[in-house]
Coordinates of C-alpha atoms in Angstrom, one line a residue:
M1216 CA 32.1 213.8 -116.6
N1217 CA 33.7 215.3 -113.6
Y1218 CA 32.8 214.6 -110.0
I1219 CA 34.1 215.4 -106.6
V1220 CA 34.7 212.8 -103.9
C1221 CA 35.4 213.2 -100.2
Q1222 CA 38.1 210.6 -100.1
E1223 CA 38.6 210.9 -96.4
P1224 CA 38.0 213.6 -93.7
G1225 CA 39.6 216.8 -94.9
T1226 CA 40.2 215.7 -98.5
F1227 CA 38.2 216.4 -101.7
L1228 CA 39.4 215.0 -105.0
L1229 CA 38.2 216.0 -108.5
K1230 CA 37.9 212.9 -110.7
E1231 CA 36.5 211.7 -114.0
Q1232 CA 34.1 208.9 -114.9
D1233 CA 31.6 208.0 -117.6
I1234 CA 28.2 209.7 -117.6
P1235 CA 25.8 207.3 -115.9
Q1236 CA 23.0 205.9 -118.0
P1237 CA 19.4 205.7 -116.7
K1238 CA 17.6 202.4 -116.5
A1239 CA 13.8 201.9 -116.7
G1240 CA 12.2 204.1 -114.1
E1241 CA 15.2 206.4 -113.8
S1242 CA 16.1 209.8 -115.3
L1243 CA 19.4 211.4 -116.1
L1244 CA 19.9 214.9 -114.7
R1245 CA 22.5 217.6 -115.4
I1246 CA 23.4 219.2 -112.1
R1247 CA 23.5 223.0 -112.2
K1248 CA 23.6 224.2 -108.5
I1249 CA 24.7 222.4 -105.3
G1250 CA 24.0 223.8 -101.9
I1251 CA 26.7 223.3 -99.2
C1252 CA 25.1 222.1 -96.0
G1253 CA 26.0 221.1 -92.5
T1254 CA 26.0 217.4 -93.5
D1255 CA 28.7 218.2 -96.1
I1256 CA 30.7 220.2 -93.5
H1257 CA 30.5 217.4 -90.9
A1258 CA 31.4 214.8 -93.4
F1259 CA 34.5 216.8 -94.5
G1260 CA 35.4 217.2 -90.8
G1261 CA 34.9 213.5 -90.0
T1262 CA 32.0 214.1 -87.5
Q1263 CA 29.0 213.0 -89.6
P1264 CA 27.0 210.0 -88.3
Y1265 CA 25.8 207.3 -90.7
F1266 CA 28.7 207.9 -92.9
N1267 CA 31.5 206.0 -94.7
Y1268 CA 34.4 207.1 -97.0
P1269 CA 35.0 207.7 -99.8
R1270 CA 31.7 209.4 -100.6
V1271 CA 30.4 211.8 -103.2
L1272 CA 28.6 214.4 -101.2
G1273 CA 25.8 216.7 -102.2
H1274 CA 22.0 216.5 -101.8
E1275 CA 20.8 220.1 -102.0
L1276 CA 20.5 220.1 -105.8
A1277 CA 19.1 222.0 -108.8
A1278 CA 19.2 220.3 -112.1
E1279 CA 18.2 220.2 -115.7
Y1280 CA 16.2 217.2 -117.0
V1281 CA 18.3 215.4 -119.7
Q1282 CA 17.0 212.0 -120.5
G1283 CA 14.3 209.6 -119.4
D1284 CA 10.6 208.7 -119.6
A1285 CA 9.3 210.3 -116.4
K1286 CA 5.7 211.4 -116.9
G1287 CA 5.4 215.2 -117.2
F1288 CA 9.1 215.9 -117.5
E1289 CA 10.8 217.1 -120.7
K1290 CA 14.4 217.7 -121.7
G1291 CA 15.6 221.1 -120.5
D1292 CA 13.1 221.3 -117.6
A1293 CA 14.5 222.8 -114.4
V1294 CA 14.0 220.2 -111.6
S1295 CA 15.0 219.0 -108.2
F1296 CA 14.3 215.8 -106.3
I1297 CA 13.7 214.4 -102.9
P1298 CA 17.1 212.9 -101.9
Y1299 CA 15.9 210.4 -99.4
F1300 CA 15.3 207.0 -101.1
N1301 CA 13.1 204.8 -98.9
C1302 CA 12.2 201.1 -99.0
G1303 CA 8.4 201.5 -99.1
S1304 CA 7.7 198.5 -96.9
C1305 CA 9.2 199.0 -93.4
V1306 CA 7.1 200.1 -90.4
A1307 CA 7.9 203.8 -91.0
C1308 CA 7.1 203.7 -94.7
R1309 CA 3.8 201.8 -94.0
N1310 CA 2.8 204.6 -91.6
G1311 CA 3.6 207.4 -94.1
L1312 CA 7.0 208.2 -92.5
S1313 CA 9.2 207.7 -95.5
N1314 CA 11.6 210.3 -94.2
C1315 CA 12.7 208.0 -91.4
C1316 CA 12.6 204.7 -93.3
T1317 CA 14.5 202.0 -91.4
S1318 CA 16.8 201.4 -94.4
I1319 CA 16.8 204.9 -95.9
Q1320 CA 19.5 205.8 -98.4
V1321 CA 20.1 209.5 -98.3
F1322 CA 21.8 210.8 -101.5
G1323 CA 25.2 212.1 -100.6
V1324 CA 25.3 210.4 -97.2
H1325 CA 24.6 206.6 -97.4
I1326 CA 25.1 206.5 -101.2
D1327 CA 27.0 208.8 -103.6
G1328 CA 25.4 212.1 -104.1
G1329 CA 25.2 215.1 -106.4
M1330 CA 28.7 216.7 -106.5
A1331 CA 28.9 215.6 -110.1
E1332 CA 28.1 217.0 -113.5
Y1333 CA 25.4 214.3 -114.1
V1334 CA 23.4 212.0 -111.8
V1335 CA 20.7 209.3 -112.3
V1336 CA 17.7 209.5 -110.1
P1337 CA 14.6 207.3 -109.7
D1338 CA 11.6 209.0 -111.4
S1339 CA 9.4 208.7 -108.3
Y1340 CA 11.6 211.2 -106.4
L1341 CA 11.6 214.0 -109.0
L1342 CA 10.2 217.4 -108.3
H1343 CA 8.9 219.9 -111.0
G1344 CA 10.6 223.3 -110.8
E1345 CA 7.2 225.1 -111.0
G1346 CA 8.9 228.3 -112.2
L1347 CA 11.6 228.4 -109.6
D1348 CA 15.1 229.2 -110.8
F1349 CA 18.2 227.0 -110.1
D1350 CA 19.2 229.1 -107.1
E1351 CA 15.8 228.6 -105.5
L1352 CA 15.6 225.0 -106.4
A1353 CA 18.9 224.3 -104.7
L1354 CA 17.6 225.7 -101.5
V1355 CA 14.3 223.7 -101.4
E1356 CA 15.8 220.7 -99.6
P1357 CA 17.3 222.5 -96.6
L1358 CA 14.1 224.6 -96.3
A1359 CA 12.1 221.3 -96.4
I1360 CA 14.2 220.1 -93.4
A1361 CA 13.3 223.3 -91.6
A1362 CA 9.6 223.1 -92.5
H1363 CA 9.5 219.5 -91.3
G1364 CA 11.1 220.5 -88.0
V1365 CA 8.5 223.3 -87.4
R1366 CA 5.7 220.9 -88.3
R1367 CA 7.1 218.3 -85.8
A1368 CA 7.1 221.0 -83.1
G1369 CA 3.5 221.8 -83.8
V1370 CA 4.2 225.6 -83.5
K1371 CA 1.1 227.7 -82.9
S1372 CA 0.4 231.3 -83.3
G1373 CA 1.5 233.4 -80.3
E1374 CA 4.1 230.9 -79.0
T1375 CA 7.6 231.8 -78.2
V1376 CA 10.1 229.7 -80.1
L1377 CA 13.9 229.5 -79.4
V1378 CA 15.9 228.5 -82.5
M1379 CA 19.5 227.5 -81.6
G1380 CA 21.8 227.9 -84.5
A1381 CA 21.4 230.6 -87.1
G1382 CA 22.9 228.7 -90.1
P1383 CA 20.9 227.9 -93.2
I1384 CA 18.7 225.3 -91.4
G1385 CA 18.2 227.6 -88.5
I1386 CA 17.3 230.5 -90.7
G1387 CA 14.6 228.3 -92.4
L1388 CA 13.3 227.2 -89.0
I1389 CA 13.0 230.8 -88.0
Q1390 CA 11.1 231.7 -91.1
F1391 CA 8.6 228.8 -90.9
A1392 CA 8.1 229.4 -87.2
Q1393 CA 7.3 233.0 -88.0
Q1394 CA 5.0 231.9 -90.8
A1395 CA 3.1 229.9 -88.1
G1396 CA 2.7 233.0 -86.1
A1397 CA 5.4 232.5 -83.4
K1398 CA 7.6 235.0 -81.8
V1399 CA 11.1 233.7 -82.5
I1400 CA 14.4 234.1 -80.6
A1401 CA 17.6 233.3 -82.5
L1402 CA 20.6 232.0 -80.5
D1403 CA 24.1 231.8 -82.0
V1404 CA 27.7 232.7 -81.2
N1405 CA 28.2 234.2 -84.7
A1406 CA 27.4 238.0 -84.5
H1407 CA 27.2 238.3 -88.3
R1408 CA 24.4 235.6 -88.5
L1409 CA 22.6 237.1 -85.6
D1410 CA 22.7 240.5 -87.3
F1411 CA 21.2 238.8 -90.5
C1412 CA 18.4 237.3 -88.4
K1413 CA 17.6 240.8 -87.0
K1414 CA 17.8 242.8 -90.2
E1415 CA 16.6 240.3 -92.8
L1416 CA 14.2 238.1 -90.8
G1417 CA 13.0 240.5 -88.1
V1418 CA 13.4 238.0 -85.2
W1419 CA 12.0 239.1 -81.9
E1420 CA 15.4 238.8 -80.2
A1421 CA 18.9 237.7 -81.2
V1422 CA 20.9 236.2 -78.3
N1423 CA 24.7 235.6 -78.2
P1424 CA 25.5 233.2 -75.3
M1425 CA 29.0 234.7 -75.3
N1426 CA 27.6 238.0 -74.2
V1427 CA 24.7 237.2 -71.8
D1428 CA 23.5 234.6 -69.3
V1429 CA 21.1 232.8 -71.6
M1430 CA 18.8 231.5 -68.8
E1431 CA 18.5 235.0 -67.2
H1432 CA 18.0 236.6 -70.6
L1433 CA 15.3 234.2 -71.7
A1434 CA 13.5 234.4 -68.4
A1435 CA 13.5 238.2 -68.6
L1436 CA 12.2 238.2 -72.2
T1437 CA 9.4 235.8 -71.5
D1438 CA 8.4 237.1 -68.0
G1439 CA 9.7 233.9 -66.5
D1440 CA 7.7 231.6 -68.7
M1441 CA 10.6 230.5 -71.0
P1442 CA 10.1 229.4 -74.6
T1443 CA 7.3 226.8 -75.2
V1444 CA 9.3 225.4 -78.1
V1445 CA 13.1 225.0 -78.4
I1446 CA 14.6 223.8 -81.7
D1447 CA 18.2 222.8 -82.1
A1448 CA 19.9 223.4 -85.4
T1449 CA 23.5 223.5 -84.1
G1450 CA 24.3 219.8 -83.9
N1451 CA 26.6 220.8 -81.0
R1452 CA 26.5 218.4 -78.1
N1453 CA 27.1 221.0 -75.4
V1454 CA 24.4 223.3 -76.8
M1455 CA 21.9 220.4 -77.2
N1456 CA 22.5 219.3 -73.6
S1457 CA 22.2 222.8 -72.1
A1458 CA 18.9 223.6 -73.8
F1459 CA 16.8 221.3 -71.7
Q1460 CA 16.8 224.0 -69.0
Y1461 CA 15.5 226.6 -71.5
L1462 CA 12.1 224.9 -71.9
A1463 CA 8.9 226.2 -70.5
H1464 CA 6.8 223.8 -68.4
G1465 CA 4.8 221.8 -70.9
G1466 CA 7.3 222.7 -73.7
R1467 CA 8.6 220.8 -76.7
Y1468 CA 12.2 220.3 -77.6
V1469 CA 12.9 219.3 -81.2
L1470 CA 16.4 218.1 -82.3
V1471 CA 17.0 219.0 -86.0
G1472 CA 20.7 219.1 -85.5
L1473 CA 22.6 215.8 -85.3
Q1474 CA 25.8 214.8 -83.4
K1475 CA 27.6 211.5 -82.7
G1476 CA 27.6 211.6 -78.9
E1477 CA 25.0 211.1 -76.1
L1478 CA 22.5 213.5 -74.7
V1479 CA 22.8 214.0 -71.0
F1480 CA 20.1 215.9 -68.9
S1481 CA 18.5 215.9 -65.5
H1482 CA 15.6 213.6 -65.5
P1483 CA 13.8 215.5 -62.6
E1484 CA 14.2 218.8 -64.4
F1485 CA 12.8 217.3 -67.6
H1486 CA 10.1 215.3 -65.9
K1487 CA 8.7 218.1 -63.8
R1488 CA 8.1 220.2 -66.9
E1489 CA 6.2 217.3 -68.6
S1490 CA 8.4 218.1 -71.5
T1491 CA 8.3 216.5 -74.9
L1492 CA 11.6 215.6 -76.6
M1493 CA 11.5 214.6 -80.3
S1494 CA 13.9 214.3 -83.2
S1495 CA 13.2 215.6 -86.7
R1496 CA 14.8 213.7 -89.6
N1497 CA 14.8 214.7 -93.3
A1498 CA 11.4 215.8 -94.8
T1499 CA 8.4 214.4 -96.6
R1500 CA 7.0 215.2 -100.1
E1501 CA 4.4 217.3 -98.3
D1502 CA 7.2 219.5 -96.8
F1503 CA 8.9 219.9 -100.1
Q1504 CA 5.6 221.1 -101.7
Y1505 CA 5.0 223.4 -98.8
V1506 CA 8.4 225.0 -99.4
I1507 CA 7.9 225.3 -103.1
D1508 CA 4.5 227.0 -102.6
S1509 CA 6.0 229.3 -100.0
I1510 CA 8.7 230.4 -102.4
K1511 CA 6.3 230.9 -105.3
S1512 CA 4.0 233.0 -103.1
G1513 CA 6.9 235.2 -101.8
K1514 CA 6.4 234.1 -98.2
I1515 CA 10.0 232.8 -98.2
T1516 CA 12.8 234.5 -100.2
P1517 CA 15.7 232.1 -100.0
K1518 CA 18.0 234.0 -102.4
T1519 CA 18.7 236.3 -99.5
H1520 CA 20.4 233.4 -97.7
I1521 CA 23.1 233.0 -100.5
T1522 CA 26.2 234.8 -99.5
H1523 CA 29.0 232.9 -101.4
R1524 CA 29.3 231.1 -104.7
I1525 CA 32.1 228.9 -106.0
D1526 CA 32.8 227.1 -109.3
F1527 CA 32.5 223.3 -109.2
K1528 CA 36.2 222.7 -110.2
D1529 CA 37.4 225.2 -107.5
L1530 CA 35.6 223.4 -104.7
P1531 CA 38.4 221.0 -103.6
A1532 CA 40.9 223.8 -103.1
G1533 CA 38.3 226.3 -101.8
F1534 CA 36.1 224.4 -99.5
E1535 CA 38.0 225.2 -96.3
N1536 CA 37.6 228.9 -97.0
L1537 CA 33.8 228.4 -96.8
L1538 CA 34.2 227.1 -93.3
A1539 CA 36.2 230.0 -92.0
P1540 CA 34.1 232.1 -89.6
E1541 CA 35.8 235.4 -90.7
N1542 CA 34.3 234.9 -94.2
N1543 CA 30.8 235.2 -92.9
V1544 CA 29.3 232.5 -95.0
I1545 CA 25.6 231.9 -94.5
K1546 CA 24.8 229.8 -97.6
A1547 CA 27.3 228.8 -100.3
L1548 CA 26.3 227.5 -103.7
V1549 CA 28.5 225.5 -106.0
E1550 CA 27.9 226.3 -109.6
I1551 CA 28.4 224.1 -112.6
Q1552 CA 28.5 225.9 -116.0

């Protein structure tokens, strides 16, 4: 079979190896669609934490069930799976927080992932397609990340939520915050993505920090209250540090984006607000099911996020084109025929 490995930052190689064979408790899947995500982009750029090279990337996956004895799954079924393999015994796992297991192995990050024609996966992580097509199934994982972030924030109806970063994760955060009844402000420097948020998602306001003073603008929008929830989906250190000042008193700041450096903020400013700062890592089975149910019911329509497609074998040469701002990529899917 063919697979693609990120040999080192900036280098993808197309290689061949034998099709893996499942052991007891595992299933063989044929990969059909692969979503390109921020983790892949940061890994390619050399800025992804928790990462070593060489590595086969890819964890936003839609697949066809090929071989195994997983209960309820048959050959030819459209499937996906939860790509966070947890130990089941650490303090996080014992408390139902498998998404932040102390020794978690994320497919395509800590271990080789799904940029391959076939993969083997433990049966316990499989997800039924439930009528979703391969495009939709490939977008379940990033939407689960977003659903988990909104759930962490405890967004309530009527709240004002600022989502920083209008990429695929940010778009999911916007939609699930709206589904919770919030008024959502999108912030990004990419005018095309902000336009998408206004036209396709109906955000309350779209803010480009290159054009306005963000503090003044947010204060005017909220009658001086400021957003009660701020969620970062940029992974940009400067953006993440600046956002502490955007919080309402009593507000919650949730970090979905991830970067390698330190957060720096004024303790008095943070303290006087009685602010809550939290991270949001990966997602749980509950989040995955919530996303699948939301797609099935039509509350979320992820196909509108897909702007670019590329053939699997063209990815090594074409990946950098997907990063170019002028190409207006929102979500790219890799397709394996």
